[in-house]
PDB file of C-alpha atoms and ligand atoms in Angstrom:
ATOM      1  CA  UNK A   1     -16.497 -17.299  -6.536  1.00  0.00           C
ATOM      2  CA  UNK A   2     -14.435 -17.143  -3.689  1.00  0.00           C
ATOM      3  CA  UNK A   3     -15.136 -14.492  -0.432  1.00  0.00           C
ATOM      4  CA  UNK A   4     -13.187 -11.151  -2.421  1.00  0.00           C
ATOM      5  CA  UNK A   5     -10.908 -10.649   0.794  1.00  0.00           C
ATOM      6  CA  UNK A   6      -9.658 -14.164  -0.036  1.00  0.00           C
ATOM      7  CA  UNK A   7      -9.152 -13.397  -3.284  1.00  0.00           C
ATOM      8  CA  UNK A   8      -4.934 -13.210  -4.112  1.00  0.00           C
ATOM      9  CA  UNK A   9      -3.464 -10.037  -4.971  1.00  0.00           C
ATOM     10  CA  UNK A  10      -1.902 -10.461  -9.002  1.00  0.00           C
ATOM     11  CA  UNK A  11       1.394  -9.691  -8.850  1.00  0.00           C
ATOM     12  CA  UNK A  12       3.118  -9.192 -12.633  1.00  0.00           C
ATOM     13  CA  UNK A  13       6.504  -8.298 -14.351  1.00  0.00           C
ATOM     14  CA  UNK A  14       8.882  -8.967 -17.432  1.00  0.00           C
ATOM     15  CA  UNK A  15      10.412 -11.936 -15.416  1.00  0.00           C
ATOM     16  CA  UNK A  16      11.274 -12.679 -12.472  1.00  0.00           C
ATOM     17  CA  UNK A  17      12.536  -8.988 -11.121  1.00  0.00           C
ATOM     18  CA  UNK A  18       8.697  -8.236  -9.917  1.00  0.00           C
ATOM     19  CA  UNK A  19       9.505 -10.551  -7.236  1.00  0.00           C
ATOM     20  CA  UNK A  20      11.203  -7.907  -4.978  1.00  0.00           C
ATOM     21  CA  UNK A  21       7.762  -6.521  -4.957  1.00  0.00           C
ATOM     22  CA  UNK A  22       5.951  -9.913  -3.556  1.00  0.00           C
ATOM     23  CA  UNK A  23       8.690  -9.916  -0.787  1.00  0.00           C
ATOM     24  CA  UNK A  24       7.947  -6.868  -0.221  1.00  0.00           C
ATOM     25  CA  UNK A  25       4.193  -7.530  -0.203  1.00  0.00           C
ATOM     26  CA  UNK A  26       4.975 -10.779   1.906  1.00  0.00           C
ATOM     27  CA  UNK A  27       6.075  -8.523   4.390  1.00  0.00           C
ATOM     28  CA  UNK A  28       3.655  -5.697   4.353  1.00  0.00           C
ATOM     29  CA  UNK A  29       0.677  -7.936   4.062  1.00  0.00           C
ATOM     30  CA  UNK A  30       2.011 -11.665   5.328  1.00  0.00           C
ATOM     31  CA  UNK A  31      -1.723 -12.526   5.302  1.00  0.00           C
ATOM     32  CA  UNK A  32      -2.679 -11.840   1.632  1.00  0.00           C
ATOM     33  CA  UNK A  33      -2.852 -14.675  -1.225  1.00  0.00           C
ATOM     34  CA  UNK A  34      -0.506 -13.990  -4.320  1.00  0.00           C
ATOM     35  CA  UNK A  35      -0.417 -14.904  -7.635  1.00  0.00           C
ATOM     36  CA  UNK A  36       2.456 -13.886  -9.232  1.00  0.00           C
ATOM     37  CA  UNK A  37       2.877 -14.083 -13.124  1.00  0.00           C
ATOM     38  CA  UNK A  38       6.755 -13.007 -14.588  1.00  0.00           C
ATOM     39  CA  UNK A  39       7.133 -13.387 -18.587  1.00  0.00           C
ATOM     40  CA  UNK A  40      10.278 -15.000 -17.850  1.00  0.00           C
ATOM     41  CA  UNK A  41      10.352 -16.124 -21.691  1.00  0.00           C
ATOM     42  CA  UNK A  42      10.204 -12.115 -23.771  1.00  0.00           C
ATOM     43  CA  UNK A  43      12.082 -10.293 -20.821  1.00  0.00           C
ATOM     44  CA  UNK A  44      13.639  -8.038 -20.768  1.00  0.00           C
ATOM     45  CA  UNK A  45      10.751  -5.390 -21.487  1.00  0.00           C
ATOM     46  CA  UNK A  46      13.088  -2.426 -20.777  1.00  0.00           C
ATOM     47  CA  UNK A  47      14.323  -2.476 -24.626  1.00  0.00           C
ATOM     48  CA  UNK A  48      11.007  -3.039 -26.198  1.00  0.00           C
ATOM     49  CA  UNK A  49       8.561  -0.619 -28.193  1.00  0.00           C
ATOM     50  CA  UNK A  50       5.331   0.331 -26.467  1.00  0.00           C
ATOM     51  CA  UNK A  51       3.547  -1.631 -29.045  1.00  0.00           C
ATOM     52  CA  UNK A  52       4.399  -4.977 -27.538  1.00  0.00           C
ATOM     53  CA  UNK A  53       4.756  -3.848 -24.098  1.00  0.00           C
ATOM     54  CA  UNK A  54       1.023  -3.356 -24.169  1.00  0.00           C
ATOM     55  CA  UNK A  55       0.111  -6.573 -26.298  1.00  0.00           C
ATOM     56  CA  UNK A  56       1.989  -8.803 -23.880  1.00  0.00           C
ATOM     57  CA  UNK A  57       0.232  -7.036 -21.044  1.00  0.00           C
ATOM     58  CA  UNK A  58      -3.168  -7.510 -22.574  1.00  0.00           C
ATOM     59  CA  UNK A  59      -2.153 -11.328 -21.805  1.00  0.00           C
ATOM     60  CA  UNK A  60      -0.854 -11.184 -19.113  1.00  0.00           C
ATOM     61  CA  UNK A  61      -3.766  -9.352 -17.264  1.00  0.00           C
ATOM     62  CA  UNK A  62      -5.769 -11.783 -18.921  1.00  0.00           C
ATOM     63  CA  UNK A  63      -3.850 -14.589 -17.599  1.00  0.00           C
ATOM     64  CA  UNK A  64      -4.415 -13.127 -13.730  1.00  0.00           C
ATOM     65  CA  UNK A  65      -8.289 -11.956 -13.869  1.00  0.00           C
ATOM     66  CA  UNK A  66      -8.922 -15.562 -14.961  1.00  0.00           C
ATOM     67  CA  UNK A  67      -7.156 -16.292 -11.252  1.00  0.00           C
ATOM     68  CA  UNK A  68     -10.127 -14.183 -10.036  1.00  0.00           C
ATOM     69  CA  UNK A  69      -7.180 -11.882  -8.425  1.00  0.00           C
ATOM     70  CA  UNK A  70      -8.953  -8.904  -6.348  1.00  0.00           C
ATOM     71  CA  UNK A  71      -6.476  -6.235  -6.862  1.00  0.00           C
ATOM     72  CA  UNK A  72      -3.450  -5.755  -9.762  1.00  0.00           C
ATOM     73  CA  UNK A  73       0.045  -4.685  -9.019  1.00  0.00           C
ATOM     74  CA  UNK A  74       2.134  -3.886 -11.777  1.00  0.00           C
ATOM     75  CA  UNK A  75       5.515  -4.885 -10.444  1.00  0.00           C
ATOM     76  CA  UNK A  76       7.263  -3.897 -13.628  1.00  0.00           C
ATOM     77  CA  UNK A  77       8.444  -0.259 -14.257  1.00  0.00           C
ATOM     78  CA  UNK A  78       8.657  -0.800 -18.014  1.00  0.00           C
ATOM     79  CA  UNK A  79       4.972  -1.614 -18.073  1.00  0.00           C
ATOM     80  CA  UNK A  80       4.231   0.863 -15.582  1.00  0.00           C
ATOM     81  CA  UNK A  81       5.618   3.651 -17.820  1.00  0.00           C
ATOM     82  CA  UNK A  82       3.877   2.446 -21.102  1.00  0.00           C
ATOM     83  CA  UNK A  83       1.089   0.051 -20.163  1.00  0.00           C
ATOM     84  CA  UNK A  84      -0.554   1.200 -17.143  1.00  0.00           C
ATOM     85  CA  UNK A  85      -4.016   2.371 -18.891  1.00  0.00           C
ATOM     86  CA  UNK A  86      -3.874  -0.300 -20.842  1.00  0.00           C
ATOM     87  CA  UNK A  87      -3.952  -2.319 -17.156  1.00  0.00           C
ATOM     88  CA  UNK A  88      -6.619  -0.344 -15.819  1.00  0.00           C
ATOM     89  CA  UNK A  89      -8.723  -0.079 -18.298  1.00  0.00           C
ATOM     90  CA  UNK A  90      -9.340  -4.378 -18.244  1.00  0.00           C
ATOM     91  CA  UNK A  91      -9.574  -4.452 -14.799  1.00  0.00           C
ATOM     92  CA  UNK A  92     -12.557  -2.315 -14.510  1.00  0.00           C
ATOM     93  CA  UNK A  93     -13.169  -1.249 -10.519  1.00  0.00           C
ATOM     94  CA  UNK A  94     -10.510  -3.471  -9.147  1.00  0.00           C
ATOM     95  CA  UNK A  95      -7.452  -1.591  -7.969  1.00  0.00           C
ATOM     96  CA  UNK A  96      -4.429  -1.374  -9.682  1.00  0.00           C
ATOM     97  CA  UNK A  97      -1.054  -0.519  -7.649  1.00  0.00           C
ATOM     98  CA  UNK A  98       1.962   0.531  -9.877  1.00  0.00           C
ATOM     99  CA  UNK A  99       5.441   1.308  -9.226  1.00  0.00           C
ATOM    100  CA  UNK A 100       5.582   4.492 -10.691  1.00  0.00           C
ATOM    101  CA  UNK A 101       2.671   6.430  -8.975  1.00  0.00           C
ATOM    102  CA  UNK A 102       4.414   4.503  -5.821  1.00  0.00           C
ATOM    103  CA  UNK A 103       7.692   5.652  -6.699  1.00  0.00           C
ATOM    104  CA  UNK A 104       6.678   9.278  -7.307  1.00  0.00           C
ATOM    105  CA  UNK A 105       4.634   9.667  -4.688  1.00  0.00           C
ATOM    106  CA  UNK A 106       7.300   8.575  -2.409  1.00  0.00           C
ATOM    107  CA  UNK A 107      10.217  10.797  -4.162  1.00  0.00           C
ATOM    108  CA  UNK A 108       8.249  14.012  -3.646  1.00  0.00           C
ATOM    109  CA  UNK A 109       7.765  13.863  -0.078  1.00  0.00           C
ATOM    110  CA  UNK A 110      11.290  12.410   0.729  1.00  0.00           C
ATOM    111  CA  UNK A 111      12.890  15.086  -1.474  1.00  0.00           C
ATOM    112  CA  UNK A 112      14.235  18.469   0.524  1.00  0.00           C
ATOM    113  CA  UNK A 113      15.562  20.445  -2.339  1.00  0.00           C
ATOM    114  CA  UNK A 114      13.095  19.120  -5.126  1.00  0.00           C
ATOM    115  CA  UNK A 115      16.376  17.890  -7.159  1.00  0.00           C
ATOM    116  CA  UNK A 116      14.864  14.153  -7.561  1.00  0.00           C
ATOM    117  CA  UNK A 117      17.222  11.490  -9.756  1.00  0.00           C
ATOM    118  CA  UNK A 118      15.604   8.513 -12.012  1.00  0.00           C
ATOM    119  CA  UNK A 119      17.444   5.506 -12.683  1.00  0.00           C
ATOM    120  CA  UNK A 120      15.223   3.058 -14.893  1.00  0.00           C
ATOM    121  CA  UNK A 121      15.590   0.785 -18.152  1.00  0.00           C
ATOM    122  CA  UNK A 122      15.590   2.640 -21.449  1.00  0.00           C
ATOM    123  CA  UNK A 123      12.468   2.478 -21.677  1.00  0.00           C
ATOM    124  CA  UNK A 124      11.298   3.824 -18.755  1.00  0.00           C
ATOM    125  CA  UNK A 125      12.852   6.674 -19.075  1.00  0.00           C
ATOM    126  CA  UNK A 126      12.373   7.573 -22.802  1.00  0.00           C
ATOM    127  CA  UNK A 127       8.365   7.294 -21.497  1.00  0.00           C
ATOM    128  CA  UNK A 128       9.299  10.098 -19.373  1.00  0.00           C
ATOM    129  CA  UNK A 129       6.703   8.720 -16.836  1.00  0.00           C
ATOM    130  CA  UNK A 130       8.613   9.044 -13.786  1.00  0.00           C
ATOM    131  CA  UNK A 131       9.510  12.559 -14.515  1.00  0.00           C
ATOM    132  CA  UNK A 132       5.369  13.310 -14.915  1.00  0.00           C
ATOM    133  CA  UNK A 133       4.470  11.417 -11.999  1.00  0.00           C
ATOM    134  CA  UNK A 134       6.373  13.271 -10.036  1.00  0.00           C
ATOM    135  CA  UNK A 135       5.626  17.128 -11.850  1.00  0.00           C
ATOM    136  CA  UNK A 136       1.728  16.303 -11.380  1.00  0.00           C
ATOM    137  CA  UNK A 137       2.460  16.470  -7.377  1.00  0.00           C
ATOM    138  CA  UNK A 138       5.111  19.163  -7.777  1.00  0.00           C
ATOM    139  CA  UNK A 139       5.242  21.175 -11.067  1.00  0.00           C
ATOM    140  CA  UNK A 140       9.066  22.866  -9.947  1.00  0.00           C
ATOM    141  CA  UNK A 141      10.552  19.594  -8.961  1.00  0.00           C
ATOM    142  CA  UNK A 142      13.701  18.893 -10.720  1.00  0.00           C
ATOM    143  CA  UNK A 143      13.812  15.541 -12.292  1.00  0.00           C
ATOM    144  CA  UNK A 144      17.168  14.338 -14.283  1.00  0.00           C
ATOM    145  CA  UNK A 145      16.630  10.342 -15.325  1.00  0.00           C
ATOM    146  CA  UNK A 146      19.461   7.614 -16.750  1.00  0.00           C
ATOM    147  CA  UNK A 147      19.085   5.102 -18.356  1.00  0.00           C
ATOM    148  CA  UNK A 148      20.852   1.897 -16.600  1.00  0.00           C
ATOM    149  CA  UNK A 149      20.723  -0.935 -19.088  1.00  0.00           C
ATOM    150  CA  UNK A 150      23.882  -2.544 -17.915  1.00  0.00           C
ATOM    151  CA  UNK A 151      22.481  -3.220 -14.749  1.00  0.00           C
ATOM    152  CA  UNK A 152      19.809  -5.880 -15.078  1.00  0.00           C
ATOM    153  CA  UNK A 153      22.072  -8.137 -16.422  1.00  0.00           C
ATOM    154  CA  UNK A 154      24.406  -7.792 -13.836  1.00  0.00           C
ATOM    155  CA  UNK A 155      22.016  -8.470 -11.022  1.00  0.00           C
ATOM    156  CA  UNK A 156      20.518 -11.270 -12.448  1.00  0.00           C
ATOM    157  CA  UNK A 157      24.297 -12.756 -12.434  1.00  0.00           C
ATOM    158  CA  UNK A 158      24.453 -12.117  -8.564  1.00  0.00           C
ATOM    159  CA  UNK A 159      27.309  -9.409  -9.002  1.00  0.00           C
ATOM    160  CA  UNK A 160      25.619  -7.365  -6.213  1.00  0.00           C
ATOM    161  CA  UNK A 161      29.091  -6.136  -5.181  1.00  0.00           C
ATOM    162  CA  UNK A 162      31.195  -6.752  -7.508  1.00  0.00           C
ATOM    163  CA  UNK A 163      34.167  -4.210  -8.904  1.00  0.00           C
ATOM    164  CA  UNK A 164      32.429  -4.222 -12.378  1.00  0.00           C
ATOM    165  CA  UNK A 165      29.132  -3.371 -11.411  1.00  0.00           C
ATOM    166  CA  UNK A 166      30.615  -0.703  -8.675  1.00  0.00           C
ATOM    167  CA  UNK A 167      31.784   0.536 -11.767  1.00  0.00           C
ATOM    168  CA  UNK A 168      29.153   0.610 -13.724  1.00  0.00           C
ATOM    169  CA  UNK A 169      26.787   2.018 -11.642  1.00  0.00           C
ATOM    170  CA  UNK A 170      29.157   4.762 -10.538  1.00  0.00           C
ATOM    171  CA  UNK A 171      29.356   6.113 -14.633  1.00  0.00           C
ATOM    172  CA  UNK A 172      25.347   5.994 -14.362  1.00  0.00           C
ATOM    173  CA  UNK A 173      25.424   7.589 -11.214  1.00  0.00           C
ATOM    174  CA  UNK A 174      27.563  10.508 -12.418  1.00  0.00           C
ATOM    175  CA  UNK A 175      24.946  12.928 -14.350  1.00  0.00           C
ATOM    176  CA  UNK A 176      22.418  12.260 -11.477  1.00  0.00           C
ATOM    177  CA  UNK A 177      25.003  13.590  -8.740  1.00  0.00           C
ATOM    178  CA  UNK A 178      26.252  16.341 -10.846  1.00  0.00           C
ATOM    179  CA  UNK A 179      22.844  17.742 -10.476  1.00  0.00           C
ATOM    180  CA  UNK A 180      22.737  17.759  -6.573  1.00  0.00           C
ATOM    181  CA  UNK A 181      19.681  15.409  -6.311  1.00  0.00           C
ATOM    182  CA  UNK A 182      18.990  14.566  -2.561  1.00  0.00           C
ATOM    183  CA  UNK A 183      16.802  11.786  -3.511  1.00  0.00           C
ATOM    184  CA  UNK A 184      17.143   8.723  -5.780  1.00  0.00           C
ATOM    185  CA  UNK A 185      14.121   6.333  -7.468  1.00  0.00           C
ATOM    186  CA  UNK A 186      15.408   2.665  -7.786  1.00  0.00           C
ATOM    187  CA  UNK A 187      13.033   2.872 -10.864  1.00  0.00           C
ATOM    188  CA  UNK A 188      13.960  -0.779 -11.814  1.00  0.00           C
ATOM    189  CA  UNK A 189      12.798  -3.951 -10.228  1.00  0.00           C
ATOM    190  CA  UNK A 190      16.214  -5.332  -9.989  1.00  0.00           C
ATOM    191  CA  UNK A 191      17.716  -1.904  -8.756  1.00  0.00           C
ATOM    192  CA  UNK A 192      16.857  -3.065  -4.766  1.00  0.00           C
ATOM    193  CA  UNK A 193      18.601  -5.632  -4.909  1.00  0.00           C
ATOM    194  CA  UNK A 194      21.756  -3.197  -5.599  1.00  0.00           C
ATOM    195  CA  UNK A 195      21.010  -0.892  -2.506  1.00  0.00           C
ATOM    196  CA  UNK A 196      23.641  -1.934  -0.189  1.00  0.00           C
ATOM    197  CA  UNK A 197      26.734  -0.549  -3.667  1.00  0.00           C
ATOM    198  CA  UNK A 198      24.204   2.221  -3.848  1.00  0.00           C
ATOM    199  CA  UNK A 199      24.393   4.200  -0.785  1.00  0.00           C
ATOM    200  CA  UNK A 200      28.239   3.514  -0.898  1.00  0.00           C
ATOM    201  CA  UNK A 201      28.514   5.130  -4.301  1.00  0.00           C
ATOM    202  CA  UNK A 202      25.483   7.901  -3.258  1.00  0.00           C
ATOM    203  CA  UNK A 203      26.529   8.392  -0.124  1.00  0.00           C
ATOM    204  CA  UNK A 204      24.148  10.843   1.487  1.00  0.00           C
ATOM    205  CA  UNK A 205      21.041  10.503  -1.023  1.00  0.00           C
ATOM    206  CA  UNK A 206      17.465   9.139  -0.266  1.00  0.00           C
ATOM    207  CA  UNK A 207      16.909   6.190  -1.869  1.00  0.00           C
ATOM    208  CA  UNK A 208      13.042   5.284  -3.129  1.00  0.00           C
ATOM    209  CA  UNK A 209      12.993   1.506  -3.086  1.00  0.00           C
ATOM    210  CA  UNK A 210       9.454   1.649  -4.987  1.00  0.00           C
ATOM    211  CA  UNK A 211       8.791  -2.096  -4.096  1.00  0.00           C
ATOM    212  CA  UNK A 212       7.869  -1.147  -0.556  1.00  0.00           C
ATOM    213  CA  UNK A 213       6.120   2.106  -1.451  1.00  0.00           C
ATOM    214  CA  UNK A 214       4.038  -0.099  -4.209  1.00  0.00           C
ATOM    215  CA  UNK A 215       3.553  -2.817  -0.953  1.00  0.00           C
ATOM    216  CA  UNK A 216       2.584   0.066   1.485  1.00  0.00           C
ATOM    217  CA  UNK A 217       0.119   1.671  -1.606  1.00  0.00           C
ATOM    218  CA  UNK A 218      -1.087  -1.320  -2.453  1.00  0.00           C
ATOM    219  CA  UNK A 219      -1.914  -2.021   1.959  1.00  0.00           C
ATOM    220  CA  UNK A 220      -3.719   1.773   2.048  1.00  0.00           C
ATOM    221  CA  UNK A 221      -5.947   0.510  -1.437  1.00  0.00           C
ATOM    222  CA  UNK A 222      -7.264  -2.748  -0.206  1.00  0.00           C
ATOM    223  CA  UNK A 223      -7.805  -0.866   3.091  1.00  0.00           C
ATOM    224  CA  UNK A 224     -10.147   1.669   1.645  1.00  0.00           C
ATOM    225  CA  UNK A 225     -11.590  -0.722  -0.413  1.00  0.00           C
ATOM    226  CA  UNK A 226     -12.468  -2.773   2.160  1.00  0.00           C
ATOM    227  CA  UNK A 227     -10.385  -6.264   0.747  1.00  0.00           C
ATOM    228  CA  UNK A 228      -7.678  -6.357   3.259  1.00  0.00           C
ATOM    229  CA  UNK A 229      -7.563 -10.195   4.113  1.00  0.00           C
ATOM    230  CA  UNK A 230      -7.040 -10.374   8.228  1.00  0.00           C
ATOM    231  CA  UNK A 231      -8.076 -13.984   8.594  1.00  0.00           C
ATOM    232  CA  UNK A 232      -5.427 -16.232   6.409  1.00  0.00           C
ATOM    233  CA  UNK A 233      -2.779 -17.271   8.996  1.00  0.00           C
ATOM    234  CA  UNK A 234      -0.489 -19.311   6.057  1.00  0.00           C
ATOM    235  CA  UNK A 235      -0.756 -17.356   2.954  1.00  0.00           C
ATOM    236  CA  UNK A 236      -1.112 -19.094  -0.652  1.00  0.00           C
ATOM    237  CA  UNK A 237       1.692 -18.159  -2.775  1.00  0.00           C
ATOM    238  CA  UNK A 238       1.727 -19.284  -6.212  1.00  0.00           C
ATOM    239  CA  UNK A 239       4.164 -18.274  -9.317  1.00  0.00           C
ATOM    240  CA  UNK A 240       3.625 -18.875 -13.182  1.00  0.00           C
ATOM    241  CA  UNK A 241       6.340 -17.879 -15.602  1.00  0.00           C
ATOM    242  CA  UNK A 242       6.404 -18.264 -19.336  1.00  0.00           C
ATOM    243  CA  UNK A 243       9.565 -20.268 -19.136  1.00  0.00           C
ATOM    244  CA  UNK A 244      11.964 -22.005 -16.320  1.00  0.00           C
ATOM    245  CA  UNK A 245      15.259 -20.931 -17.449  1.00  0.00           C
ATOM    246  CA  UNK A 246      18.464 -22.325 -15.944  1.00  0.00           C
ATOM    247  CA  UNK A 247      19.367 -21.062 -12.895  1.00  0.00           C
ATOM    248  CA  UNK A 248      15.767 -19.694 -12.522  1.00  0.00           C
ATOM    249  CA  UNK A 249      14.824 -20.902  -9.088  1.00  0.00           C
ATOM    250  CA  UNK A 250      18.885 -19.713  -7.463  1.00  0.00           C
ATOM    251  CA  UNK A 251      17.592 -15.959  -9.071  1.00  0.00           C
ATOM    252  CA  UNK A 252      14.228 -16.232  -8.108  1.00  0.00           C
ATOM    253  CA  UNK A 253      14.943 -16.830  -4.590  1.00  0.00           C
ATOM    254  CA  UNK A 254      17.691 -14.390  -4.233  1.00  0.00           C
ATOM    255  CA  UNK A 255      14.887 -11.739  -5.359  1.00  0.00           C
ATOM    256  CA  UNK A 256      11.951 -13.443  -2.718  1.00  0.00           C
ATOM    257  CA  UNK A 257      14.710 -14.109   0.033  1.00  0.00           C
ATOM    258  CA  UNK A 258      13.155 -17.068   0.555  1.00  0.00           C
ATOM    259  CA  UNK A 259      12.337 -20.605  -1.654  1.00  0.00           C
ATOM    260  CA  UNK A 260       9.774 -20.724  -3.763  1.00  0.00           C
ATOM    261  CA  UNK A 261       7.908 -23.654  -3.971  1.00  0.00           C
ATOM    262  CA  UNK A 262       5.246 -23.373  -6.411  1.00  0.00           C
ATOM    263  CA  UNK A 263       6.703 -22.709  -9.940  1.00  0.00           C
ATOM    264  CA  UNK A 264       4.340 -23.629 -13.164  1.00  0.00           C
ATOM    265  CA  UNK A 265       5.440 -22.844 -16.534  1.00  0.00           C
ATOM    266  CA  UNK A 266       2.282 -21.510 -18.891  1.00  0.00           C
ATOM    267  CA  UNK A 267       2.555 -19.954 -22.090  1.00  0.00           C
ATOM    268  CA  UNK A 268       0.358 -16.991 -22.915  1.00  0.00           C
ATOM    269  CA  UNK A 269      -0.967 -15.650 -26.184  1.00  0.00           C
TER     270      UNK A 269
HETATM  271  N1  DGL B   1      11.140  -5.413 -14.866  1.00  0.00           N
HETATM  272  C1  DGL B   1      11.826  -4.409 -15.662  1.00  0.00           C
HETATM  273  C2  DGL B   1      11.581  -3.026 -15.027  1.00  0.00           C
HETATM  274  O1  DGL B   1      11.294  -2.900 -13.839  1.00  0.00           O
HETATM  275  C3  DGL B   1      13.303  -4.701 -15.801  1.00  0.00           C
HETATM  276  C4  DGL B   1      13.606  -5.884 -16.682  1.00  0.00           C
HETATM  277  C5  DGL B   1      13.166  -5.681 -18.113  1.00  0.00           C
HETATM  278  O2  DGL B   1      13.785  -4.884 -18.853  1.00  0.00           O
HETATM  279  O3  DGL B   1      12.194  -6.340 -18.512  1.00  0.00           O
HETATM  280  O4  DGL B   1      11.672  -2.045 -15.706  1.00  0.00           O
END
């Protein structure tokens, strides 16, 4: 058993959209070891029941403790919404960092007027967990949430400023403005990536990138729990999908922002 600050954070997500939250970890916390694990081969998640969100969780934390990871960060909204207790109930004491409690958390205190919009996969937002998050801090906070299906897709094909997802994201965006919301979740991993078309089409809203709330969350937890790795001067990153699709490694990096160099394929369950 290796010393526990040592130990790699387990990064995990649908694919390979959780890896905005690694480079966002990389950053926060250049020192800690990650193991990232992105079912690259049943994403997306966003359309699925809760039923098999939570089965291909149960593997997927399996997959990771076995990794003897020291802390869990559920990268993926989806899972976040539907899975998290499934999460923290394997991993016993260990902390768990999601993207939701990150996300809410963060919306709340960045909010002026309490009017707080949720853009997320379908379903993230027919769990309605962003929108409870949030009223557990603040019961009168107004919280409108669309669904954004169109845009994952259109990421993942590099159309970060393109007319057609402009477009797209501007009919999405529509409902959320017409309820004068001064703050905006990116409750997607893929919606970061979109930021730059997202303050040009929101001009004046807060935007909640929950991939560096999660990192910052996730900094504060191993912190308190006394795991913070200070002595690891070149980091050991390490990423296992359940397949290598075409063009998997161009996507991949344009989510890190940097190469990846260790890629292994495993299959779970
Ligand atoms: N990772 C998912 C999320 O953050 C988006 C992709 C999917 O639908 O699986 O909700």
């Amino acid at each position: 058993m290796k010393d526990n600050k040592q130990r790699p954070i387990g990064v995990f997500d649908s694919g390979i959209g959780g890896l905005t939250n690694v480079r966002a970890l990389m950053e926060r916390l250049p020192m800690e070891n990650i193991v990232y694990f992105g079912d690259t081969a049943r994403v997306p998640y966003g359309v699925k029941s809760r039923a098999t969100i939570e089965t291909f969780t149960a593997q997927i934390v399996e997959f990771l403790l076995q990794h003897e990871v020291k802390a869990l960060v559920v990268a993926c909204n989806t899972i976040a919404a539907v899975a998290v207790n499934k999460v923290r109930a394997m991993a016993g004491n260990m902390p768990v960092l999601d993207v939701i409690t990150a996300g809410a958390e963060a919306a709340w205190q960045t909010t002026r007027n309490g009017r707080i919009g949720i853009m997320a996969t379908s379903t993230t937002v027919n769990s309605n967990a962003y929108a409870r998050a949030i009223h557990s801090r603040n019961p009168a906070a107004r919280v409108q949430s669309q669904a954004c299906p169109l845009l994952v897709p259109l990421v993942e094909e590099g159309w970060l400023d393109h007319e057609v997802t402009r477009l797209t994201a501007r009919e999405y965006l529509r409902p959320l403005l017409a309820e004068d919301i001064d703050t905006l979740v990116l409750g997607c991993t893929h919606y970061p990536l979109l930021k730059p078309l997202l303050k040009e089409e929101a001009p004046g809203i807060s935007l909640v990138d929950s991939a560096i709330t999660t990192a910052e969350a996730t900094a504060q937890s191993l912190m308190a729990a006394g795991l913070l790795n200070t002595d690891n001067p070149s980091a050991d990153y390490r990423f296992y999908v359940s397949d290598i699709p075409l063009r998997f490694r161009t996507i991949g990096e344009r989510f890190l922002g940097r190469s990846m160099d260790q890629i292994e394929m495993v299959s779970l369950g």
